[in-house]
């Protein structure tokens, strides 16, 4: 059993260094994960720009159970060597939200609450420190949420299960996409493309994806994933284009993953009466929300946040089938010494063309 662990440690805004840590002894109700791959989320780039206590980031993690205590083995139904994907949440399991299946909203794991326990954000000062996936090994807290992963699934694709799980949660489970439905997705980033995947998997009749001039390659990926129409919102009027594509009605469901100052307004204008607008991103500062449009169109506006257990299981089933060109999403791979570049690449400040970036701790 190794005594030391290498981990990329974020030590301030836009600063990361590789450090050594002791491999911790585990209590009977905990474990250790040998990390194969950790995806870089868009939220990592946002967090990386802020000055927070030192931490090991990375919450889209896949690996094998390396050590497991006897209580944890019984509780989790796992044993050493099992391959798993982790959710970022560490819910208490007994509050009203956890008991109703909404453990992603549990206060114990609420990322906005100081002192919350959550993979990728908990600081190294919280023992035993190995709380993130940008590390060779990761501590497994007793409240961890696991999903089994087949051995034949490439690690960088398995690490897509959380963003694609978000897509299934928002588009299908929250938005009701399915046969006979038309869907507009603004923003062809990894979350927008995950919504394309979910909408087509759910059987939506028409999926329209919009982006900017700089997003041409991502829009081509959207088409390869099944999008029926792509729109350059810088050269074409998005509302008029959507109306033309839907015989003047507007779409049944709009999903705003772009979070620009005007994208929410456009989403409402492009949605049919009695339709739904899902807000998956929002600009900082003053809201562009126009309540009169909601009233006039009798629109349902629903915020999106995270994923349920079921949504991640759907995503893993989709990924494991091998029937879809998900390699188009997995664009970049980096080792621990290049975690700074990996995170910057997701933010458009590093390697060009990044969609979903993976950190491989052993490369």
mmCIF file of C-alpha atoms in Angstrom:
data_model
loop_
_atom_site.group_PDB
_atom_site.id
_atom_site.type_symbol
_atom_site.label_atom_id
_atom_site.label_comp_id
_atom_site.label_asym_id
_atom_site.label_seq_id
_atom_site.Cartn_x
_atom_site.Cartn_y
_atom_site.Cartn_z
ATOM 1 C CA UNK A 1 0.000 0.000 0.000
ATOM 2 C CA UNK A 2 1.536 3.369 -1.007
ATOM 3 C CA UNK A 3 2.334 5.818 1.767
ATOM 4 C CA UNK A 4 2.291 9.031 -0.282
ATOM 5 C CA UNK A 5 -0.239 10.505 -2.703
ATOM 6 C CA UNK A 6 0.316 13.126 -5.396
ATOM 7 C CA UNK A 7 -2.492 15.649 -5.828
ATOM 8 C CA UNK A 8 -2.895 18.900 -7.747
ATOM 9 C CA UNK A 9 -3.764 21.409 -5.039
ATOM 10 C CA UNK A 10 -5.418 24.752 -5.724
ATOM 11 C CA UNK A 11 -3.743 27.256 -3.411
ATOM 12 C CA UNK A 12 -5.464 30.486 -4.428
ATOM 13 C CA UNK A 13 -7.082 32.173 -7.378
ATOM 14 C CA UNK A 14 -5.641 30.726 -10.612
ATOM 15 C CA UNK A 15 -2.840 28.901 -8.752
ATOM 16 C CA UNK A 16 -2.270 25.150 -8.536
ATOM 17 C CA UNK A 17 0.723 23.075 -7.497
ATOM 18 C CA UNK A 18 1.312 19.332 -7.157
ATOM 19 C CA UNK A 19 1.762 18.318 -3.514
ATOM 20 C CA UNK A 20 2.381 15.095 -1.636
ATOM 21 C CA UNK A 21 -0.041 13.876 1.020
ATOM 22 C CA UNK A 22 -0.072 10.831 3.275
ATOM 23 C CA UNK A 23 -2.494 8.115 2.265
ATOM 24 C CA UNK A 24 -4.906 8.190 5.213
ATOM 25 C CA UNK A 25 -5.950 5.350 7.417
ATOM 26 C CA UNK A 26 -9.682 4.817 7.026
ATOM 27 C CA UNK A 27 -12.346 4.189 9.658
ATOM 28 C CA UNK A 28 -14.669 1.172 9.241
ATOM 29 C CA UNK A 29 -17.341 3.239 7.477
ATOM 30 C CA UNK A 30 -15.115 4.912 4.838
ATOM 31 C CA UNK A 31 -12.861 4.012 1.922
ATOM 32 C CA UNK A 32 -10.216 5.069 -0.594
ATOM 33 C CA UNK A 33 -10.704 5.460 -4.357
ATOM 34 C CA UNK A 34 -7.845 4.971 -6.819
ATOM 35 C CA UNK A 35 -8.738 7.681 -9.311
ATOM 36 C CA UNK A 36 -8.675 6.815 -13.006
ATOM 37 C CA UNK A 37 -10.094 10.045 -14.390
ATOM 38 C CA UNK A 38 -11.627 13.284 -13.193
ATOM 39 C CA UNK A 39 -13.629 15.494 -15.518
ATOM 40 C CA UNK A 40 -13.252 19.266 -15.409
ATOM 41 C CA UNK A 41 -16.624 20.936 -14.915
ATOM 42 C CA UNK A 42 -17.452 24.442 -16.085
ATOM 43 C CA UNK A 43 -18.067 25.311 -12.442
ATOM 44 C CA UNK A 44 -14.415 24.430 -11.751
ATOM 45 C CA UNK A 45 -13.339 27.338 -13.931
ATOM 46 C CA UNK A 46 -15.664 29.690 -12.067
ATOM 47 C CA UNK A 47 -14.388 28.481 -8.687
ATOM 48 C CA UNK A 48 -10.760 28.569 -9.843
ATOM 49 C CA UNK A 49 -10.935 32.324 -10.335
ATOM 50 C CA UNK A 50 -11.836 32.966 -6.683
ATOM 51 C CA UNK A 51 -9.505 33.107 -3.698
ATOM 52 C CA UNK A 52 -10.599 30.216 -1.488
ATOM 53 C CA UNK A 53 -8.858 27.995 1.069
ATOM 54 C CA UNK A 54 -6.479 25.422 -0.419
ATOM 55 C CA UNK A 55 -8.312 22.418 -1.810
ATOM 56 C CA UNK A 56 -8.056 19.521 -4.242
ATOM 57 C CA UNK A 57 -10.601 20.171 -6.950
ATOM 58 C CA UNK A 58 -12.314 17.638 -9.234
ATOM 59 C CA UNK A 59 -15.798 16.208 -8.690
ATOM 60 C CA UNK A 60 -16.536 14.225 -11.884
ATOM 61 C CA UNK A 61 -14.532 11.238 -10.687
ATOM 62 C CA UNK A 62 -14.193 7.635 -11.826
ATOM 63 C CA UNK A 63 -11.973 4.938 -10.367
ATOM 64 C CA UNK A 64 -11.667 1.661 -8.478
ATOM 65 C CA UNK A 65 -12.308 1.010 -4.805
ATOM 66 C CA UNK A 66 -8.791 0.701 -3.376
ATOM 67 C CA UNK A 67 -9.587 0.279 0.311
ATOM 68 C CA UNK A 68 -12.939 -0.109 2.030
ATOM 69 C CA UNK A 69 -13.942 -0.524 5.653
ATOM 70 C CA UNK A 70 -16.251 -3.394 6.691
ATOM 71 C CA UNK A 71 -19.161 -1.109 7.591
ATOM 72 C CA UNK A 72 -18.776 0.804 4.319
ATOM 73 C CA UNK A 73 -18.666 -2.443 2.334
ATOM 74 C CA UNK A 74 -21.997 -3.546 3.796
ATOM 75 C CA UNK A 75 -23.608 -0.128 3.492
ATOM 76 C CA UNK A 76 -22.425 0.604 -0.048
ATOM 77 C CA UNK A 77 -22.670 -2.925 -1.414
ATOM 78 C CA UNK A 78 -19.131 -2.613 -2.779
ATOM 79 C CA UNK A 79 -15.783 -4.316 -2.387
ATOM 80 C CA UNK A 80 -12.157 -3.612 -3.263
ATOM 81 C CA UNK A 81 -11.610 -3.533 -7.018
ATOM 82 C CA UNK A 82 -15.124 -2.414 -7.959
ATOM 83 C CA UNK A 83 -15.217 0.335 -10.571
ATOM 84 C CA UNK A 84 -17.411 3.288 -9.684
ATOM 85 C CA UNK A 85 -18.322 6.855 -10.542
ATOM 86 C CA UNK A 86 -18.855 9.310 -7.700
ATOM 87 C CA UNK A 87 -21.402 12.049 -7.377
ATOM 88 C CA UNK A 88 -20.119 15.291 -5.903
ATOM 89 C CA UNK A 89 -22.724 15.306 -3.140
ATOM 90 C CA UNK A 90 -22.142 14.117 0.432
ATOM 91 C CA UNK A 91 -25.711 14.268 1.789
ATOM 92 C CA UNK A 92 -26.692 13.552 5.373
ATOM 93 C CA UNK A 93 -29.266 10.930 4.378
ATOM 94 C CA UNK A 94 -31.828 11.776 7.062
ATOM 95 C CA UNK A 95 -33.157 15.316 6.425
ATOM 96 C CA UNK A 96 -36.490 15.856 4.668
ATOM 97 C CA UNK A 97 -34.764 16.619 1.358
ATOM 98 C CA UNK A 98 -32.663 13.453 1.488
ATOM 99 C CA UNK A 99 -35.652 11.328 2.487
ATOM 100 C CA UNK A 100 -37.677 12.673 -0.440
ATOM 101 C CA UNK A 101 -34.907 11.841 -2.933
ATOM 102 C CA UNK A 102 -33.656 15.425 -3.324
ATOM 103 C CA UNK A 103 -30.298 14.823 -1.645
ATOM 104 C CA UNK A 104 -28.600 17.233 -4.069
ATOM 105 C CA UNK A 105 -30.255 20.041 -2.055
ATOM 106 C CA UNK A 106 -29.207 18.732 1.382
ATOM 107 C CA UNK A 107 -27.705 21.464 3.570
ATOM 108 C CA UNK A 108 -24.784 19.234 4.585
ATOM 109 C CA UNK A 109 -23.547 19.238 0.984
ATOM 110 C CA UNK A 110 -24.737 22.701 -0.087
ATOM 111 C CA UNK A 111 -21.715 24.208 -1.849
ATOM 112 C CA UNK A 112 -22.834 27.747 -1.027
ATOM 113 C CA UNK A 113 -22.788 27.033 2.722
ATOM 114 C CA UNK A 114 -19.485 27.558 4.570
ATOM 115 C CA UNK A 115 -18.217 24.278 5.954
ATOM 116 C CA UNK A 116 -20.266 22.087 3.628
ATOM 117 C CA UNK A 117 -18.896 18.666 2.699
ATOM 118 C CA UNK A 118 -18.654 18.164 -1.046
ATOM 119 C CA UNK A 119 -16.139 16.550 -3.349
ATOM 120 C CA UNK A 120 -13.974 19.055 -5.185
ATOM 121 C CA UNK A 121 -14.711 22.004 -2.893
ATOM 122 C CA UNK A 122 -13.983 20.897 0.697
ATOM 123 C CA UNK A 123 -10.595 22.357 1.788
ATOM 124 C CA UNK A 124 -7.548 20.283 2.667
ATOM 125 C CA UNK A 125 -7.786 21.506 6.259
ATOM 126 C CA UNK A 126 -10.806 19.214 6.669
ATOM 127 C CA UNK A 127 -9.271 15.851 7.560
ATOM 128 C CA UNK A 128 -8.081 13.789 5.760
ATOM 129 C CA UNK A 129 -7.712 16.389 2.985
ATOM 130 C CA UNK A 130 -8.074 14.189 -0.111
ATOM 131 C CA UNK A 131 -11.509 15.496 -1.120
ATOM 132 C CA UNK A 132 -11.045 15.875 -4.873
ATOM 133 C CA UNK A 133 -10.358 13.886 -8.009
ATOM 134 C CA UNK A 134 -7.280 15.773 -9.213
ATOM 135 C CA UNK A 135 -5.342 13.287 -7.139
ATOM 136 C CA UNK A 136 -4.041 9.743 -7.420
ATOM 137 C CA UNK A 137 -6.230 8.643 -4.519
ATOM 138 C CA UNK A 138 -9.371 10.152 -3.020
ATOM 139 C CA UNK A 139 -10.920 9.712 0.402
ATOM 140 C CA UNK A 140 -14.410 8.177 0.360
ATOM 141 C CA UNK A 141 -16.617 9.701 3.037
ATOM 142 C CA UNK A 142 -19.299 7.478 4.632
ATOM 143 C CA UNK A 143 -22.025 9.534 2.913
ATOM 144 C CA UNK A 144 -20.629 9.045 -0.615
ATOM 145 C CA UNK A 145 -23.020 8.392 -3.510
ATOM 146 C CA UNK A 146 -21.781 5.751 -5.980
ATOM 147 C CA UNK A 147 -22.683 4.382 -9.399
ATOM 148 C CA UNK A 148 -21.183 1.197 -10.793
ATOM 149 C CA UNK A 149 -19.264 1.569 -14.060
ATOM 150 C CA UNK A 150 -18.581 -1.233 -16.539
ATOM 151 C CA UNK A 151 -14.917 -2.079 -17.077
ATOM 152 C CA UNK A 152 -15.174 -1.725 -20.867
ATOM 153 C CA UNK A 153 -16.168 1.956 -20.737
ATOM 154 C CA UNK A 154 -13.215 4.318 -21.345
ATOM 155 C CA UNK A 155 -12.517 6.367 -18.221
ATOM 156 C CA UNK A 156 -12.756 9.725 -19.995
ATOM 157 C CA UNK A 157 -16.238 8.790 -21.253
ATOM 158 C CA UNK A 158 -17.339 7.452 -17.875
ATOM 159 C CA UNK A 159 -16.381 10.811 -16.353
ATOM 160 C CA UNK A 160 -19.075 12.384 -18.545
ATOM 161 C CA UNK A 161 -21.813 10.763 -16.464
ATOM 162 C CA UNK A 162 -22.444 13.817 -14.279
ATOM 163 C CA UNK A 163 -22.732 16.450 -17.048
ATOM 164 C CA UNK A 164 -24.803 14.059 -19.162
ATOM 165 C CA UNK A 165 -26.799 13.243 -16.027
ATOM 166 C CA UNK A 166 -27.531 16.956 -15.749
ATOM 167 C CA UNK A 167 -28.747 16.855 -19.333
ATOM 168 C CA UNK A 168 -31.179 14.028 -18.615
ATOM 169 C CA UNK A 169 -32.346 15.684 -15.399
ATOM 170 C CA UNK A 170 -33.035 19.056 -16.949
ATOM 171 C CA UNK A 171 -34.240 18.111 -20.423
ATOM 172 C CA UNK A 172 -36.197 14.928 -19.802
ATOM 173 C CA UNK A 173 -37.048 14.705 -16.108
ATOM 174 C CA UNK A 174 -37.618 18.422 -15.433
ATOM 175 C CA UNK A 175 -38.482 19.647 -18.920
ATOM 176 C CA UNK A 176 -40.564 16.737 -20.193
ATOM 177 C CA UNK A 177 -38.827 16.470 -23.576
ATOM 178 C CA UNK A 178 -40.130 13.555 -25.603
ATOM 179 C CA UNK A 179 -42.011 12.544 -28.757
ATOM 180 C CA UNK A 180 -43.916 15.411 -30.331
ATOM 181 C CA UNK A 181 -41.851 18.045 -28.506
ATOM 182 C CA UNK A 182 -39.596 20.750 -29.923
ATOM 183 C CA UNK A 183 -36.616 21.939 -27.895
ATOM 184 C CA UNK A 184 -34.355 25.005 -28.099
ATOM 185 C CA UNK A 185 -30.968 24.819 -26.373
ATOM 186 C CA UNK A 186 -28.949 28.015 -26.073
ATOM 187 C CA UNK A 187 -25.240 27.441 -25.555
ATOM 188 C CA UNK A 188 -23.300 24.492 -27.087
ATOM 189 C CA UNK A 189 -20.935 23.987 -24.156
ATOM 190 C CA UNK A 190 -20.655 20.644 -22.386
ATOM 191 C CA UNK A 191 -23.965 21.174 -20.553
ATOM 192 C CA UNK A 192 -25.792 22.346 -23.663
ATOM 193 C CA UNK A 193 -24.487 19.384 -25.637
ATOM 194 C CA UNK A 194 -25.546 17.075 -22.794
ATOM 195 C CA UNK A 195 -29.057 18.499 -23.192
ATOM 196 C CA UNK A 196 -28.906 17.706 -26.927
ATOM 197 C CA UNK A 197 -28.046 14.108 -26.057
ATOM 198 C CA UNK A 198 -30.911 13.850 -23.574
ATOM 199 C CA UNK A 199 -33.473 15.499 -25.855
ATOM 200 C CA UNK A 200 -32.716 13.136 -28.732
ATOM 201 C CA UNK A 201 -32.562 10.112 -26.428
ATOM 202 C CA UNK A 202 -36.001 11.090 -25.104
ATOM 203 C CA UNK A 203 -37.371 11.165 -28.648
ATOM 204 C CA UNK A 204 -37.891 14.903 -29.144
ATOM 205 C CA UNK A 205 -39.117 15.678 -32.643
ATOM 206 C CA UNK A 206 -36.928 18.699 -33.231
ATOM 207 C CA UNK A 207 -33.878 19.995 -31.383
ATOM 208 C CA UNK A 208 -32.529 23.454 -32.204
ATOM 209 C CA UNK A 209 -29.155 24.569 -30.836
ATOM 210 C CA UNK A 210 -27.855 28.131 -30.905
ATOM 211 C CA UNK A 211 -24.394 29.523 -30.338
ATOM 212 C CA UNK A 212 -22.058 32.328 -31.262
ATOM 213 C CA UNK A 213 -19.671 32.680 -34.190
ATOM 214 C CA UNK A 214 -16.857 31.250 -32.037
ATOM 215 C CA UNK A 215 -18.927 28.108 -31.407
ATOM 216 C CA UNK A 216 -18.932 26.731 -34.961
ATOM 217 C CA UNK A 217 -17.049 23.541 -34.084
ATOM 218 C CA UNK A 218 -19.282 22.916 -31.070
ATOM 219 C CA UNK A 219 -22.358 23.453 -33.225
ATOM 220 C CA UNK A 220 -21.036 20.805 -35.617
ATOM 221 C CA UNK A 221 -20.660 18.468 -32.631
ATOM 222 C CA UNK A 222 -24.276 19.248 -31.707
ATOM 223 C CA UNK A 223 -25.343 18.115 -35.175
ATOM 224 C CA UNK A 224 -23.307 14.921 -34.854
ATOM 225 C CA UNK A 225 -25.086 14.240 -31.552
ATOM 226 C CA UNK A 226 -28.479 14.593 -33.226
ATOM 227 C CA UNK A 227 -29.420 18.281 -33.272
ATOM 228 C CA UNK A 228 -31.799 18.952 -36.154
ATOM 229 C CA UNK A 229 -30.976 22.638 -36.600
ATOM 230 C CA UNK A 230 -28.100 24.888 -35.557
ATOM 231 C CA UNK A 231 -28.290 28.675 -35.438
ATOM 232 C CA UNK A 232 -25.555 31.297 -35.266
ATOM 233 C CA UNK A 233 -27.190 33.805 -32.942
ATOM 234 C CA UNK A 234 -24.737 36.514 -33.987
ATOM 235 C CA UNK A 235 -25.737 36.465 -37.658
ATOM 236 C CA UNK A 236 -29.348 35.257 -37.441
ATOM 237 C CA UNK A 237 -32.262 36.497 -35.362
ATOM 238 C CA UNK A 238 -32.817 33.524 -33.072
ATOM 239 C CA UNK A 239 -36.450 34.202 -32.229
ATOM 240 C CA UNK A 240 -37.430 34.654 -35.889
ATOM 241 C CA UNK A 241 -35.490 31.554 -36.915
ATOM 242 C CA UNK A 242 -37.132 29.435 -34.223
ATOM 243 C CA UNK A 243 -40.584 30.695 -35.180
ATOM 244 C CA UNK A 244 -39.893 29.849 -38.831
ATOM 245 C CA UNK A 245 -38.750 26.340 -37.903
ATOM 246 C CA UNK A 246 -41.855 25.720 -35.759
ATOM 247 C CA UNK A 247 -44.513 27.124 -38.116
ATOM 248 C CA UNK A 248 -44.824 30.249 -36.022
ATOM 249 C CA UNK A 249 -45.637 28.524 -32.717
ATOM 250 C CA UNK A 250 -42.331 28.568 -30.893
ATOM 251 C CA UNK A 251 -40.734 25.621 -29.126
ATOM 252 C CA UNK A 252 -42.298 23.574 -26.347
ATOM 253 C CA UNK A 253 -39.168 23.767 -24.213
ATOM 254 C CA UNK A 254 -36.310 26.286 -24.084
ATOM 255 C CA UNK A 255 -33.155 25.553 -22.100
ATOM 256 C CA UNK A 256 -30.773 28.419 -21.405
ATOM 257 C CA UNK A 257 -27.317 27.026 -20.642
ATOM 258 C CA UNK A 258 -25.544 30.151 -21.921
ATOM 259 C CA UNK A 259 -26.485 32.483 -19.084
ATOM 260 C CA UNK A 260 -25.965 35.662 -21.062
ATOM 261 C CA UNK A 261 -27.671 38.981 -20.305
ATOM 262 C CA UNK A 262 -30.229 38.510 -23.091
ATOM 263 C CA UNK A 263 -30.505 34.732 -23.491
ATOM 264 C CA UNK A 264 -33.307 34.338 -20.941
ATOM 265 C CA UNK A 265 -35.364 37.009 -22.700
ATOM 266 C CA UNK A 266 -34.774 35.276 -26.038
ATOM 267 C CA UNK A 267 -35.734 31.921 -24.528
ATOM 268 C CA UNK A 268 -39.084 33.292 -23.365
ATOM 269 C CA UNK A 269 -39.786 34.941 -26.717
ATOM 270 C CA UNK A 270 -38.958 31.756 -28.635
ATOM 271 C CA UNK A 271 -41.206 29.521 -26.502
ATOM 272 C CA UNK A 272 -44.834 28.807 -27.344
ATOM 273 C CA UNK A 273 -47.681 29.779 -25.049
ATOM 274 C CA UNK A 274 -48.019 27.342 -22.150
ATOM 275 C CA UNK A 275 -44.444 26.247 -22.838
ATOM 276 C CA UNK A 276 -41.544 25.869 -20.420
ATOM 277 C CA UNK A 277 -38.252 27.726 -20.003
ATOM 278 C CA UNK A 278 -35.466 26.032 -18.042
ATOM 279 C CA UNK A 279 -32.838 28.298 -16.536
ATOM 280 C CA UNK A 280 -29.571 26.368 -16.261
ATOM 281 C CA UNK A 281 -27.275 29.394 -16.072
ATOM 282 C CA UNK A 282 -27.732 33.018 -15.127
ATOM 283 C CA UNK A 283 -25.658 36.177 -15.495
ATOM 284 C CA UNK A 284 -24.294 37.877 -12.416
ATOM 285 C CA UNK A 285 -25.941 41.117 -11.397
ATOM 286 C CA UNK A 286 -29.314 42.420 -12.481
ATOM 287 C CA UNK A 287 -31.724 39.843 -13.887
ATOM 288 C CA UNK A 288 -33.030 40.234 -17.417
ATOM 289 C CA UNK A 289 -36.269 38.502 -16.422
ATOM 290 C CA UNK A 290 -39.403 40.170 -17.786
ATOM 291 C CA UNK A 291 -42.378 38.956 -15.766
ATOM 292 C CA UNK A 292 -44.808 40.392 -18.307
ATOM 293 C CA UNK A 293 -43.603 37.872 -20.880
ATOM 294 C CA UNK A 294 -44.186 35.012 -18.455
ATOM 295 C CA UNK A 295 -47.714 36.259 -17.823
ATOM 296 C CA UNK A 296 -48.545 36.913 -21.470
ATOM 297 C CA UNK A 297 -47.367 33.513 -22.626
ATOM 298 C CA UNK A 298 -48.418 31.632 -19.482
ATOM 299 C CA UNK A 299 -44.906 30.258 -19.446
ATOM 300 C CA UNK A 300 -43.445 28.011 -16.780
ATOM 301 C CA UNK A 301 -39.982 29.163 -15.685
ATOM 302 C CA UNK A 302 -38.028 26.482 -13.851
ATOM 303 C CA UNK A 303 -34.480 26.747 -12.478
ATOM 304 C CA UNK A 304 -32.198 23.744 -12.996
ATOM 305 C CA UNK A 305 -29.599 22.548 -10.557
ATOM 306 C CA UNK A 306 -27.652 19.328 -10.478
ATOM 307 C CA UNK A 307 -28.977 15.831 -10.979
ATOM 308 C CA UNK A 308 -30.845 13.031 -9.272
ATOM 309 C CA UNK A 309 -29.472 9.520 -8.792
ATOM 310 C CA UNK A 310 -31.795 8.265 -11.533
ATOM 311 C CA UNK A 311 -30.512 10.832 -14.032
ATOM 312 C CA UNK A 312 -26.900 9.703 -13.562
ATOM 313 C CA UNK A 313 -27.956 6.076 -13.990
ATOM 314 C CA UNK A 314 -29.633 7.070 -17.277
ATOM 315 C CA UNK A 315 -26.440 8.792 -18.374
ATOM 316 C CA UNK A 316 -24.280 5.769 -17.560
ATOM 317 C CA UNK A 317 -26.633 3.481 -19.466
ATOM 318 C CA UNK A 318 -26.388 5.803 -22.458
ATOM 319 C CA UNK A 319 -22.587 6.028 -22.215
ATOM 320 C CA UNK A 320 -22.139 2.282 -21.683
ATOM 321 C CA UNK A 321 -24.124 1.395 -24.802
ATOM 322 C CA UNK A 322 -21.271 2.581 -27.018
ATOM 323 C CA UNK A 323 -23.793 3.566 -29.675
ATOM 324 C CA UNK A 324 -23.179 7.304 -29.675
ATOM 325 C CA UNK A 325 -20.216 9.511 -30.745
ATOM 326 C CA UNK A 326 -19.395 10.714 -27.241
ATOM 327 C CA UNK A 327 -15.701 10.798 -28.108
ATOM 328 C CA UNK A 328 -16.511 14.123 -29.779
ATOM 329 C CA UNK A 329 -17.106 15.596 -26.315
ATOM 330 C CA UNK A 330 -13.949 14.186 -24.702
ATOM 331 C CA UNK A 331 -11.577 16.584 -26.402
ATOM 332 C CA UNK A 332 -8.586 16.996 -24.056
ATOM 333 C CA UNK A 333 -6.633 14.989 -21.467
ATOM 334 C CA UNK A 334 -4.049 16.273 -18.973
ATOM 335 C CA UNK A 335 -1.915 14.894 -16.152
ATOM 336 C CA UNK A 336 -1.666 16.275 -12.621
ATOM 337 C CA UNK A 337 1.159 18.675 -13.448
ATOM 338 C CA UNK A 338 -1.063 20.355 -16.049
ATOM 339 C CA UNK A 339 -4.253 20.763 -14.003
ATOM 340 C CA UNK A 340 -3.913 24.552 -14.198
ATOM 341 C CA UNK A 341 -3.956 24.335 -18.005
ATOM 342 C CA UNK A 342 -6.825 21.828 -17.902
ATOM 343 C CA UNK A 343 -9.059 24.172 -15.904
ATOM 344 C CA UNK A 344 -8.070 27.214 -17.958
ATOM 345 C CA UNK A 345 -8.882 25.278 -21.146
ATOM 346 C CA UNK A 346 -12.463 24.726 -19.998
ATOM 347 C CA UNK A 347 -12.662 28.478 -19.403
ATOM 348 C CA UNK A 348 -11.428 29.253 -22.915
ATOM 349 C CA UNK A 349 -8.056 30.474 -21.613
ATOM 350 C CA UNK A 350 -5.887 27.432 -22.387
ATOM 351 C CA UNK A 351 -5.795 24.745 -25.066
ATOM 352 C CA UNK A 352 -8.191 25.643 -27.901
ATOM 353 C CA UNK A 353 -11.306 23.674 -28.772
ATOM 354 C CA UNK A 354 -11.971 22.223 -25.321
ATOM 355 C CA UNK A 355 -15.428 20.812 -24.608
ATOM 356 C CA UNK A 356 -14.991 18.210 -21.869
ATOM 357 C CA UNK A 357 -11.518 17.991 -20.370
ATOM 358 C CA UNK A 358 -10.272 15.028 -18.345
ATOM 359 C CA UNK A 359 -7.514 14.875 -15.745
ATOM 360 C CA UNK A 360 -5.719 11.505 -15.716
ATOM 361 C CA UNK A 361 -3.770 11.378 -12.422
ATOM 362 C CA UNK A 362 -1.490 8.518 -13.437
ATOM 363 C CA UNK A 363 -0.403 9.827 -16.840
#
